[in-house]
mmCIF file with all atom_site columns, C-alpha atoms and ligand atoms in Angstrom:
data_model
loop_
_atom_site.group_PDB
_atom_site.id
_atom_site.type_symbol
_atom_site.label_atom_id
_atom_site.label_alt_id
_atom_site.label_comp_id
_atom_site.label_asym_id
_atom_site.label_entity_id
_atom_site.label_seq_id
_atom_site.pdbx_PDB_ins_code
_atom_site.Cartn_x
_atom_site.Cartn_y
_atom_site.Cartn_z
_atom_site.occupancy
_atom_site.B_iso_or_equiv
_atom_site.pdbx_formal_charge
_atom_site.auth_seq_id
_atom_site.auth_comp_id
_atom_site.auth_asym_id
_atom_site.auth_atom_id
_atom_site.pdbx_PDB_model_num
ATOM   1   C CA  . MET P 1 1   ? 0.085   0.075  -0.047  1.00 0.00 ? 26  MET P CA  1
ATOM   2   C CA  . SER P 1 2   ? 1.264   3.594  -1.097  1.00 0.00 ? 27  SER P CA  1
ATOM   3   C CA  . PRO P 1 3   ? 2.204   5.913  2.137   1.00 0.00 ? 28  PRO P CA  1
ATOM   4   C CA  . ALA P 1 4   ? -0.760  8.449  3.126   1.00 0.00 ? 29  ALA P CA  1
ATOM   5   C CA  . LEU P 1 5   ? -0.649  11.992 1.368   1.00 0.00 ? 30  LEU P CA  1
ATOM   6   C CA  . THR P 1 6   ? 0.742   14.371 3.914   1.00 0.00 ? 31  THR P CA  1
ATOM   7   C CA  . LEU P 1 7   ? 0.829   18.519 3.456   1.00 0.00 ? 32  LEU P CA  1
ATOM   8   C CA  . GLN P 1 8   ? 3.202   20.874 4.454   1.00 0.00 ? 33  GLN P CA  1
ATOM   9   C CA  . GLU P 1 9   ? 2.804   24.537 4.197   1.00 0.00 ? 34  GLU P CA  1
ATOM   10  C CA  . GLY P 1 10  ? 5.507   27.559 4.605   1.00 0.00 ? 35  GLY P CA  1
ATOM   11  C CA  . ASP P 1 11  ? 7.476   30.250 2.996   1.00 0.00 ? 36  ASP P CA  1
ATOM   12  C CA  . TRP P 1 12  ? 9.716   30.024 -0.054  1.00 0.00 ? 37  TRP P CA  1
ATOM   13  C CA  . ALA P 1 13  ? 12.920  29.908 1.926   1.00 0.00 ? 38  ALA P CA  1
ATOM   14  C CA  . SER P 1 14  ? 11.873  26.525 3.461   1.00 0.00 ? 39  SER P CA  1
ATOM   15  C CA  . LEU P 1 15  ? 9.506   24.742 0.933   1.00 0.00 ? 40  LEU P CA  1
ATOM   16  C CA  . GLY P 1 16  ? 10.920  26.790 -2.474  1.00 0.00 ? 41  GLY P CA  1
ATOM   17  C CA  . GLU P 1 17  ? 13.716  24.170 -3.782  1.00 0.00 ? 42  GLU P CA  1
ATOM   18  C CA  . ALA P 1 18  ? 11.037  21.281 -3.830  1.00 0.00 ? 43  ALA P CA  1
ATOM   19  C CA  . ALA P 1 19  ? 8.314   23.338 -4.985  1.00 0.00 ? 44  ALA P CA  1
ATOM   20  C CA  . GLY P 1 20  ? 10.363  25.127 -7.527  1.00 0.00 ? 45  GLY P CA  1
ATOM   21  C CA  . ALA P 1 21  ? 11.277  21.363 -8.774  1.00 0.00 ? 46  ALA P CA  1
ATOM   22  C CA  . ILE P 1 22  ? 7.869   20.704 -9.580  1.00 0.00 ? 47  ILE P CA  1
ATOM   23  C CA  . ARG P 1 23  ? 7.209   23.674 -11.255 1.00 0.00 ? 48  ARG P CA  1
ATOM   24  C CA  . ARG P 1 24  ? 10.043  23.623 -13.518 1.00 0.00 ? 49  ARG P CA  1
ATOM   25  C CA  . CYS P 1 25  ? 8.567   19.947 -14.472 1.00 0.00 ? 50  CYS P CA  1
ATOM   26  C CA  . VAL P 1 26  ? 5.129   20.978 -14.852 1.00 0.00 ? 51  VAL P CA  1
ATOM   27  C CA  . PHE P 1 27  ? 5.115   24.492 -16.328 1.00 0.00 ? 52  PHE P CA  1
ATOM   28  C CA  . ILE P 1 28  ? 8.449   25.063 -17.998 1.00 0.00 ? 53  ILE P CA  1
ATOM   29  C CA  . VAL P 1 29  ? 9.393   21.559 -19.462 1.00 0.00 ? 54  VAL P CA  1
ATOM   30  C CA  . GLU P 1 30  ? 5.603   20.438 -19.897 1.00 0.00 ? 55  GLU P CA  1
ATOM   31  C CA  . GLN P 1 31  ? 3.670   23.240 -20.557 1.00 0.00 ? 56  GLN P CA  1
ATOM   32  C CA  . GLN P 1 32  ? 6.666   25.196 -22.087 1.00 0.00 ? 57  GLN P CA  1
ATOM   33  C CA  . VAL P 1 33  ? 5.729   28.534 -20.033 1.00 0.00 ? 58  VAL P CA  1
ATOM   34  C CA  . PRO P 1 34  ? 8.823   31.048 -20.326 1.00 0.00 ? 59  PRO P CA  1
ATOM   35  C CA  . GLN P 1 35  ? 11.021  30.889 -17.413 1.00 0.00 ? 60  GLN P CA  1
ATOM   36  C CA  . GLU P 1 36  ? 10.749  34.542 -16.890 1.00 0.00 ? 61  GLU P CA  1
ATOM   37  C CA  . GLU P 1 37  ? 6.921   34.219 -17.000 1.00 0.00 ? 62  GLU P CA  1
ATOM   38  C CA  . GLU P 1 38  ? 7.201   31.438 -14.286 1.00 0.00 ? 63  GLU P CA  1
ATOM   39  C CA  . TRP P 1 39  ? 9.411   32.926 -11.619 1.00 0.00 ? 64  TRP P CA  1
ATOM   40  C CA  . ASP P 1 40  ? 7.636   36.295 -11.350 1.00 0.00 ? 65  ASP P CA  1
ATOM   41  C CA  . GLY P 1 41  ? 9.511   37.731 -8.066  1.00 0.00 ? 66  GLY P CA  1
ATOM   42  C CA  . LEU P 1 42  ? 6.370   37.243 -6.426  1.00 0.00 ? 67  LEU P CA  1
ATOM   43  C CA  . ASP P 1 43  ? 7.650   33.812 -4.490  1.00 0.00 ? 68  ASP P CA  1
ATOM   44  C CA  . PRO P 1 44  ? 8.933   35.332 -1.350  1.00 0.00 ? 69  PRO P CA  1
ATOM   45  C CA  . HIS P 1 45  ? 5.703   36.929 -0.688  1.00 0.00 ? 70  HIS P CA  1
ATOM   46  C CA  . CYS P 1 46  ? 3.260   33.671 -0.890  1.00 0.00 ? 71  CYS P CA  1
ATOM   47  C CA  . ARG P 1 47  ? 2.354   31.011 1.510   1.00 0.00 ? 72  ARG P CA  1
ATOM   48  C CA  . HIS P 1 48  ? 3.608   28.092 -0.296  1.00 0.00 ? 73  HIS P CA  1
ATOM   49  C CA  . PHE P 1 49  ? 2.238   24.044 0.107   1.00 0.00 ? 74  PHE P CA  1
ATOM   50  C CA  . LEU P 1 50  ? 3.762   21.047 -0.775  1.00 0.00 ? 75  LEU P CA  1
ATOM   51  C CA  . ALA P 1 51  ? 1.932   17.360 -1.213  1.00 0.00 ? 76  ALA P CA  1
ATOM   52  C CA  . TYR P 1 52  ? 4.019   14.526 -0.271  1.00 0.00 ? 77  TYR P CA  1
ATOM   53  C CA  . ARG P 1 53  ? 3.540   10.722 -0.545  1.00 0.00 ? 78  ARG P CA  1
ATOM   54  C CA  . GLY P 1 54  ? 6.237   9.188  2.033   1.00 0.00 ? 79  GLY P CA  1
ATOM   55  C CA  . ARG P 1 55  ? 9.126   11.692 1.252   1.00 0.00 ? 80  ARG P CA  1
ATOM   56  C CA  . GLN P 1 56  ? 8.396   12.288 -2.419  1.00 0.00 ? 81  GLN P CA  1
ATOM   57  C CA  . ALA P 1 57  ? 7.232   15.839 -3.111  1.00 0.00 ? 82  ALA P CA  1
ATOM   58  C CA  . LEU P 1 58  ? 4.212   15.521 -5.864  1.00 0.00 ? 83  LEU P CA  1
ATOM   59  C CA  . GLY P 1 59  ? 2.487   18.640 -5.954  1.00 0.00 ? 84  GLY P CA  1
ATOM   60  C CA  . THR P 1 60  ? 2.545   22.343 -4.637  1.00 0.00 ? 85  THR P CA  1
ATOM   61  C CA  . ALA P 1 61  ? 0.510   25.544 -4.944  1.00 0.00 ? 86  ALA P CA  1
ATOM   62  C CA  . ARG P 1 62  ? 0.708   29.035 -3.650  1.00 0.00 ? 87  ARG P CA  1
ATOM   63  C CA  . LEU P 1 63  ? -1.300  31.716 -1.872  1.00 0.00 ? 88  LEU P CA  1
ATOM   64  C CA  . LEU P 1 64  ? -0.611  35.341 -2.770  1.00 0.00 ? 89  LEU P CA  1
ATOM   65  C CA  . PRO P 1 65  ? -1.406  37.987 -0.010  1.00 0.00 ? 90  PRO P CA  1
ATOM   66  C CA  . ASP P 1 66  ? -4.126  39.393 -1.787  1.00 0.00 ? 91  ASP P CA  1
ATOM   67  C CA  . GLY P 1 67  ? -6.001  35.954 -1.504  1.00 0.00 ? 92  GLY P CA  1
ATOM   68  C CA  . HIS P 1 68  ? -5.118  34.522 -5.147  1.00 0.00 ? 93  HIS P CA  1
ATOM   69  C CA  . ILE P 1 69  ? -4.120  30.872 -5.563  1.00 0.00 ? 94  ILE P CA  1
ATOM   70  C CA  . GLY P 1 70  ? -1.750  30.070 -8.095  1.00 0.00 ? 95  GLY P CA  1
ATOM   71  C CA  . ARG P 1 71  ? 0.966   27.725 -9.376  1.00 0.00 ? 96  ARG P CA  1
ATOM   72  C CA  . VAL P 1 72  ? -1.097  24.766 -8.685  1.00 0.00 ? 97  VAL P CA  1
ATOM   73  C CA  . ALA P 1 73  ? 0.677   21.889 -10.292 1.00 0.00 ? 98  ALA P CA  1
ATOM   74  C CA  . VAL P 1 74  ? 0.841   18.087 -9.577  1.00 0.00 ? 99  VAL P CA  1
ATOM   75  C CA  . LEU P 1 75  ? 3.345   15.562 -11.461 1.00 0.00 ? 100 LEU P CA  1
ATOM   76  C CA  . ALA P 1 76  ? 1.575   13.816 -14.302 1.00 0.00 ? 101 ALA P CA  1
ATOM   77  C CA  . LYS P 1 77  ? 2.501   10.418 -12.688 1.00 0.00 ? 102 LYS P CA  1
ATOM   78  C CA  . ALA P 1 78  ? 0.688   11.476 -9.559  1.00 0.00 ? 103 ALA P CA  1
ATOM   79  C CA  . ARG P 1 79  ? -2.518  13.167 -11.130 1.00 0.00 ? 104 ARG P CA  1
ATOM   80  C CA  . GLY P 1 80  ? -5.975  12.177 -10.537 1.00 0.00 ? 105 GLY P CA  1
ATOM   81  C CA  . GLN P 1 81  ? -5.096  10.678 -6.833  1.00 0.00 ? 106 GLN P CA  1
ATOM   82  C CA  . GLY P 1 82  ? -6.781  13.754 -5.365  1.00 0.00 ? 107 GLY P CA  1
ATOM   83  C CA  . VAL P 1 83  ? -3.538  15.554 -4.723  1.00 0.00 ? 108 VAL P CA  1
ATOM   84  C CA  . GLY P 1 84  ? -4.561  18.682 -6.489  1.00 0.00 ? 109 GLY P CA  1
ATOM   85  C CA  . ARG P 1 85  ? -7.764  18.755 -4.294  1.00 0.00 ? 110 ARG P CA  1
ATOM   86  C CA  . ASP P 1 86  ? -5.700  18.756 -1.118  1.00 0.00 ? 111 ASP P CA  1
ATOM   87  C CA  . LEU P 1 87  ? -3.263  21.034 -2.022  1.00 0.00 ? 112 LEU P CA  1
ATOM   88  C CA  . MET P 1 88  ? -6.203  23.482 -2.819  1.00 0.00 ? 113 MET P CA  1
ATOM   89  C CA  . GLU P 1 89  ? -8.306  22.720 0.465   1.00 0.00 ? 114 GLU P CA  1
ATOM   90  C CA  . ALA P 1 90  ? -4.802  23.926 2.482   1.00 0.00 ? 115 ALA P CA  1
ATOM   91  C CA  . ALA P 1 91  ? -4.676  26.965 0.366   1.00 0.00 ? 116 ALA P CA  1
ATOM   92  C CA  . ILE P 1 92  ? -8.253  27.729 0.773   1.00 0.00 ? 117 ILE P CA  1
ATOM   93  C CA  . ALA P 1 93  ? -8.132  27.008 4.497   1.00 0.00 ? 118 ALA P CA  1
ATOM   94  C CA  . CYS P 1 94  ? -5.352  29.613 4.721   1.00 0.00 ? 119 CYS P CA  1
ATOM   95  C CA  . ALA P 1 95  ? -6.377  32.091 3.115   1.00 0.00 ? 120 ALA P CA  1
ATOM   96  C CA  . GLN P 1 96  ? -9.847  31.596 5.323   1.00 0.00 ? 121 GLN P CA  1
ATOM   97  C CA  . ARG P 1 97  ? -7.399  31.679 8.535   1.00 0.00 ? 122 ARG P CA  1
ATOM   98  C CA  . HIS P 1 98  ? -5.698  35.151 6.950   1.00 0.00 ? 123 HIS P CA  1
ATOM   99  C CA  . GLY P 1 99  ? -9.160  36.636 6.830   1.00 0.00 ? 124 GLY P CA  1
ATOM   100 C CA  . HIS P 1 100 ? -9.860  36.948 2.908   1.00 0.00 ? 125 HIS P CA  1
ATOM   101 C CA  . ARG P 1 101 ? -13.467 36.951 2.074   1.00 0.00 ? 126 ARG P CA  1
ATOM   102 C CA  . ARG P 1 102 ? -13.209 35.071 -1.267  1.00 0.00 ? 127 ARG P CA  1
ATOM   103 C CA  . VAL P 1 103 ? -10.174 33.393 -3.110  1.00 0.00 ? 128 VAL P CA  1
ATOM   104 C CA  . VAL P 1 104 ? -9.310  34.071 -6.471  1.00 0.00 ? 129 VAL P CA  1
ATOM   105 C CA  . LEU P 1 105 ? -7.793  32.253 -9.425  1.00 0.00 ? 130 LEU P CA  1
ATOM   106 C CA  . SER P 1 106 ? -6.702  32.345 -13.050 1.00 0.00 ? 131 SER P CA  1
ATOM   107 C CA  . ALA P 1 107 ? -7.469  28.934 -14.177 1.00 0.00 ? 132 ALA P CA  1
ATOM   108 C CA  . GLN P 1 108 ? -6.328  27.197 -17.545 1.00 0.00 ? 133 GLN P CA  1
ATOM   109 C CA  . THR P 1 109 ? -9.388  26.098 -19.068 1.00 0.00 ? 134 THR P CA  1
ATOM   110 C CA  . HIS P 1 110 ? -8.687  22.732 -19.123 1.00 0.00 ? 135 HIS P CA  1
ATOM   111 C CA  . ALA P 1 111 ? -8.903  22.749 -15.611 1.00 0.00 ? 136 ALA P CA  1
ATOM   112 C CA  . LEU P 1 112 ? -12.044 24.503 -15.113 1.00 0.00 ? 137 LEU P CA  1
ATOM   113 C CA  . ALA P 1 113 ? -13.887 21.281 -13.868 1.00 0.00 ? 138 ALA P CA  1
ATOM   114 C CA  . PHE P 1 114 ? -11.119 20.521 -11.262 1.00 0.00 ? 139 PHE P CA  1
ATOM   115 C CA  . TYR P 1 115 ? -11.902 24.018 -9.748  1.00 0.00 ? 140 TYR P CA  1
ATOM   116 C CA  . GLU P 1 116 ? -15.807 24.156 -10.249 1.00 0.00 ? 141 GLU P CA  1
ATOM   117 C CA  . SER P 1 117 ? -15.275 20.732 -8.066  1.00 0.00 ? 142 SER P CA  1
ATOM   118 C CA  . LEU P 1 118 ? -13.913 22.586 -5.463  1.00 0.00 ? 143 LEU P CA  1
ATOM   119 C CA  . GLY P 1 119 ? -16.589 25.522 -5.473  1.00 0.00 ? 144 GLY P CA  1
ATOM   120 C CA  . PHE P 1 120 ? -15.252 27.926 -7.780  1.00 0.00 ? 145 PHE P CA  1
ATOM   121 C CA  . VAL P 1 121 ? -17.146 29.970 -10.309 1.00 0.00 ? 146 VAL P CA  1
ATOM   122 C CA  . SER P 1 122 ? -15.731 31.424 -13.539 1.00 0.00 ? 147 SER P CA  1
ATOM   123 C CA  . GLN P 1 123 ? -16.104 34.737 -14.726 1.00 0.00 ? 148 GLN P CA  1
ATOM   124 C CA  . GLY P 1 124 ? -15.467 37.089 -17.201 1.00 0.00 ? 149 GLY P CA  1
ATOM   125 C CA  . GLU P 1 125 ? -13.772 36.629 -20.570 1.00 0.00 ? 150 GLU P CA  1
ATOM   126 C CA  . GLU P 1 126 ? -11.286 33.991 -21.542 1.00 0.00 ? 151 GLU P CA  1
ATOM   127 C CA  . PHE P 1 127 ? -7.634  35.470 -22.037 1.00 0.00 ? 152 PHE P CA  1
ATOM   128 C CA  . LEU P 1 128 ? -4.116  34.493 -22.995 1.00 0.00 ? 153 LEU P CA  1
ATOM   129 C CA  . ASP P 1 129 ? -1.234  34.004 -20.209 1.00 0.00 ? 154 ASP P CA  1
ATOM   130 C CA  . ALA P 1 130 ? 1.784   32.463 -21.326 1.00 0.00 ? 155 ALA P CA  1
ATOM   131 C CA  . GLY P 1 131 ? -0.073  31.168 -24.704 1.00 0.00 ? 156 GLY P CA  1
ATOM   132 C CA  . ILE P 1 132 ? -2.454  29.262 -22.620 1.00 0.00 ? 157 ILE P CA  1
ATOM   133 C CA  . PRO P 1 133 ? -6.159  29.790 -22.409 1.00 0.00 ? 158 PRO P CA  1
ATOM   134 C CA  . HIS P 1 134 ? -7.475  31.326 -19.035 1.00 0.00 ? 159 HIS P CA  1
ATOM   135 C CA  . LEU P 1 135 ? -10.584 31.989 -17.188 1.00 0.00 ? 160 LEU P CA  1
ATOM   136 C CA  . GLU P 1 136 ? -10.281 33.798 -13.815 1.00 0.00 ? 161 GLU P CA  1
ATOM   137 C CA  . MET P 1 137 ? -12.556 32.093 -11.024 1.00 0.00 ? 162 MET P CA  1
ATOM   138 C CA  . VAL P 1 138 ? -13.901 32.978 -7.847  1.00 0.00 ? 163 VAL P CA  1
ATOM   139 C CA  . ARG P 1 139 ? -15.157 31.144 -4.374  1.00 0.00 ? 164 ARG P CA  1
ATOM   140 C CA  . PRO P 1 140 ? -16.538 33.027 -1.742  1.00 0.00 ? 165 PRO P CA  1
ATOM   141 C CA  . LEU P 1 141 ? -15.321 31.824 1.828   1.00 0.00 ? 166 LEU P CA  1
ATOM   142 C CA  . THR P 1 142 ? -17.570 32.090 4.868   1.00 0.00 ? 167 THR P CA  1
ATOM   143 C CA  . GLY P 1 143 ? -17.086 32.580 8.439   1.00 0.00 ? 168 GLY P CA  1
HETATM 144 N N1  . COA J 2 .   ? -10.454 17.880 -16.019 1.00 0.00 ? 224 COA J N1  1
HETATM 145 C C1  . COA J 2 .   ? -11.662 17.515 -15.196 1.00 0.00 ? 224 COA J C1  1
HETATM 146 N N2  . COA J 2 .   ? -11.923 17.169 -14.146 1.00 0.00 ? 224 COA J N2  1
HETATM 147 C C2  . COA J 2 .   ? -10.278 16.929 -13.136 1.00 0.00 ? 224 COA J C2  1
HETATM 148 C C3  . COA J 2 .   ? -9.666  17.199 -13.931 1.00 0.00 ? 224 COA J C3  1
HETATM 149 C C4  . COA J 2 .   ? -9.509  17.689 -15.372 1.00 0.00 ? 224 COA J C4  1
HETATM 150 N N3  . COA J 2 .   ? -8.123  17.947 -16.135 1.00 0.00 ? 224 COA J N3  1
HETATM 151 N N4  . COA J 2 .   ? -8.550  17.359 -13.018 1.00 0.00 ? 224 COA J N4  1
HETATM 152 C C5  . COA J 2 .   ? -8.814  16.842 -12.030 1.00 0.00 ? 224 COA J C5  1
HETATM 153 N N5  . COA J 2 .   ? -10.257 16.854 -12.240 1.00 0.00 ? 224 COA J N5  1
HETATM 154 C C6  . COA J 2 .   ? -11.246 16.681 -11.148 1.00 0.00 ? 224 COA J C6  1
HETATM 155 C C7  . COA J 2 .   ? -11.124 14.770 -10.551 1.00 0.00 ? 224 COA J C7  1
HETATM 156 O O1  . COA J 2 .   ? -11.744 14.099 -11.285 1.00 0.00 ? 224 COA J O1  1
HETATM 157 C C8  . COA J 2 .   ? -11.460 15.213 -9.080  1.00 0.00 ? 224 COA J C8  1
HETATM 158 O O2  . COA J 2 .   ? -12.850 15.079 -9.111  1.00 0.00 ? 224 COA J O2  1
HETATM 159 P P1  . COA J 2 .   ? -13.590 14.165 -7.962  1.00 0.00 ? 224 COA J P1  1
HETATM 160 O O3  . COA J 2 .   ? -13.150 14.696 -6.473  1.00 0.00 ? 224 COA J O3  1
HETATM 161 O O4  . COA J 2 .   ? -15.180 14.312 -8.181  1.00 0.00 ? 224 COA J O4  1
HETATM 162 O O5  . COA J 2 .   ? -13.058 12.914 -8.204  1.00 0.00 ? 224 COA J O5  1
HETATM 163 C C9  . COA J 2 .   ? -11.355 16.225 -9.005  1.00 0.00 ? 224 COA J C9  1
HETATM 164 O O6  . COA J 2 .   ? -11.057 17.455 -10.055 1.00 0.00 ? 224 COA J O6  1
HETATM 165 C C10 . COA J 2 .   ? -9.478  16.396 -7.935  1.00 0.00 ? 224 COA J C10 1
HETATM 166 O O7  . COA J 2 .   ? -8.767  15.671 -8.620  1.00 0.00 ? 224 COA J O7  1
HETATM 167 P P2  . COA J 2 .   ? -7.324  15.737 -8.276  1.00 0.00 ? 224 COA J P2  1
HETATM 168 O O8  . COA J 2 .   ? -6.957  14.118 -8.420  1.00 0.00 ? 224 COA J O8  1
HETATM 169 O O9  . COA J 2 .   ? -7.141  16.229 -6.715  1.00 0.00 ? 224 COA J O9  1
HETATM 170 O O10 . COA J 2 .   ? -6.667  16.480 -9.251  1.00 0.00 ? 224 COA J O10 1
HETATM 171 P P3  . COA J 2 .   ? -5.022  16.213 -9.388  1.00 0.00 ? 224 COA J P3  1
HETATM 172 O O11 . COA J 2 .   ? -4.086  16.092 -8.511  1.00 0.00 ? 224 COA J O11 1
HETATM 173 O O12 . COA J 2 .   ? -4.842  15.439 -10.815 1.00 0.00 ? 224 COA J O12 1
HETATM 174 O O13 . COA J 2 .   ? -4.676  17.702 -9.861  1.00 0.00 ? 224 COA J O13 1
HETATM 175 C C11 . COA J 2 .   ? -4.289  19.566 -11.794 1.00 0.00 ? 224 COA J C11 1
HETATM 176 C C12 . COA J 2 .   ? -5.275  18.902 -11.124 1.00 0.00 ? 224 COA J C12 1
HETATM 177 C C13 . COA J 2 .   ? -4.895  20.440 -12.499 1.00 0.00 ? 224 COA J C13 1
HETATM 178 C C14 . COA J 2 .   ? -3.625  20.643 -10.616 1.00 0.00 ? 224 COA J C14 1
HETATM 179 C C15 . COA J 2 .   ? -3.272  18.587 -12.310 1.00 0.00 ? 224 COA J C15 1
HETATM 180 O O14 . COA J 2 .   ? -3.936  17.869 -13.199 1.00 0.00 ? 224 COA J O14 1
HETATM 181 C C16 . COA J 2 .   ? -1.960  19.440 -12.760 1.00 0.00 ? 224 COA J C16 1
HETATM 182 O O15 . COA J 2 .   ? -1.169  19.635 -12.346 1.00 0.00 ? 224 COA J O15 1
HETATM 183 N N6  . COA J 2 .   ? -1.973  19.883 -14.301 1.00 0.00 ? 224 COA J N6  1
HETATM 184 C C17 . COA J 2 .   ? -1.185  20.340 -14.893 1.00 0.00 ? 224 COA J C17 1
HETATM 185 C C18 . COA J 2 .   ? -0.796  21.663 -14.545 1.00 0.00 ? 224 COA J C18 1
HETATM 186 C C19 . COA J 2 .   ? -1.929  22.903 -14.514 1.00 0.00 ? 224 COA J C19 1
HETATM 187 O O16 . COA J 2 .   ? -2.653  22.838 -15.723 1.00 0.00 ? 224 COA J O16 1
HETATM 188 N N7  . COA J 2 .   ? -2.162  23.391 -13.322 1.00 0.00 ? 224 COA J N7  1
HETATM 189 C C20 . COA J 2 .   ? -3.357  24.330 -13.343 1.00 0.00 ? 224 COA J C20 1
HETATM 190 C C21 . COA J 2 .   ? -2.877  25.528 -13.315 1.00 0.00 ? 224 COA J C21 1
HETATM 191 S S1  . COA J 2 .   ? -4.471  26.804 -13.621 1.00 0.00 ? 224 COA J S1  1
#
């Protein structure tokens, strides 16, 4: 049986090496996002989330100070196992703890159903970012 998923939350200084390695695989290599767009300088200002199975880091996400969730990435071999869902729930819970009234994100359109299953609703017109079609999505937070 494979070990259970565990989640870590922290800053870029502590999680950046592992989170950066996943984002390089997923965004820069797999999706061909230009390096200068991926490394946008915001990471030191974000809370970061890492999902592990055993000692292996499989996925990551970040929460910006303004309640924006982004850079949600799960290694191809680990998709469809709930890793992305666990990361999103951790980021949403963190936003809630920080007093945000809503969380927002720019969703790649292929991942709309993933975010809809987490309570996000799309708004506005489709736009291109790094050549990839996106839609803004929002989820209100209660309490
Ligand atoms: N299309 C439709 N539904 C999807 C989906 C997709 N591409 N990916 C996941 N889902 C659904 C799952 O079926 C699941 O639904 P369920 O709970 O009803 O079974 C739910 O979303 C959660 O799936 P999960 O296994 O947690 O997702 P994941 O670990 O595979 O992560 C991504 C999803 C999008 C983060 C992952 O596919 C990924 O990293 N893709 C490449 C990078 C990327 O595009 N990131 C998003 C940038 S906006």
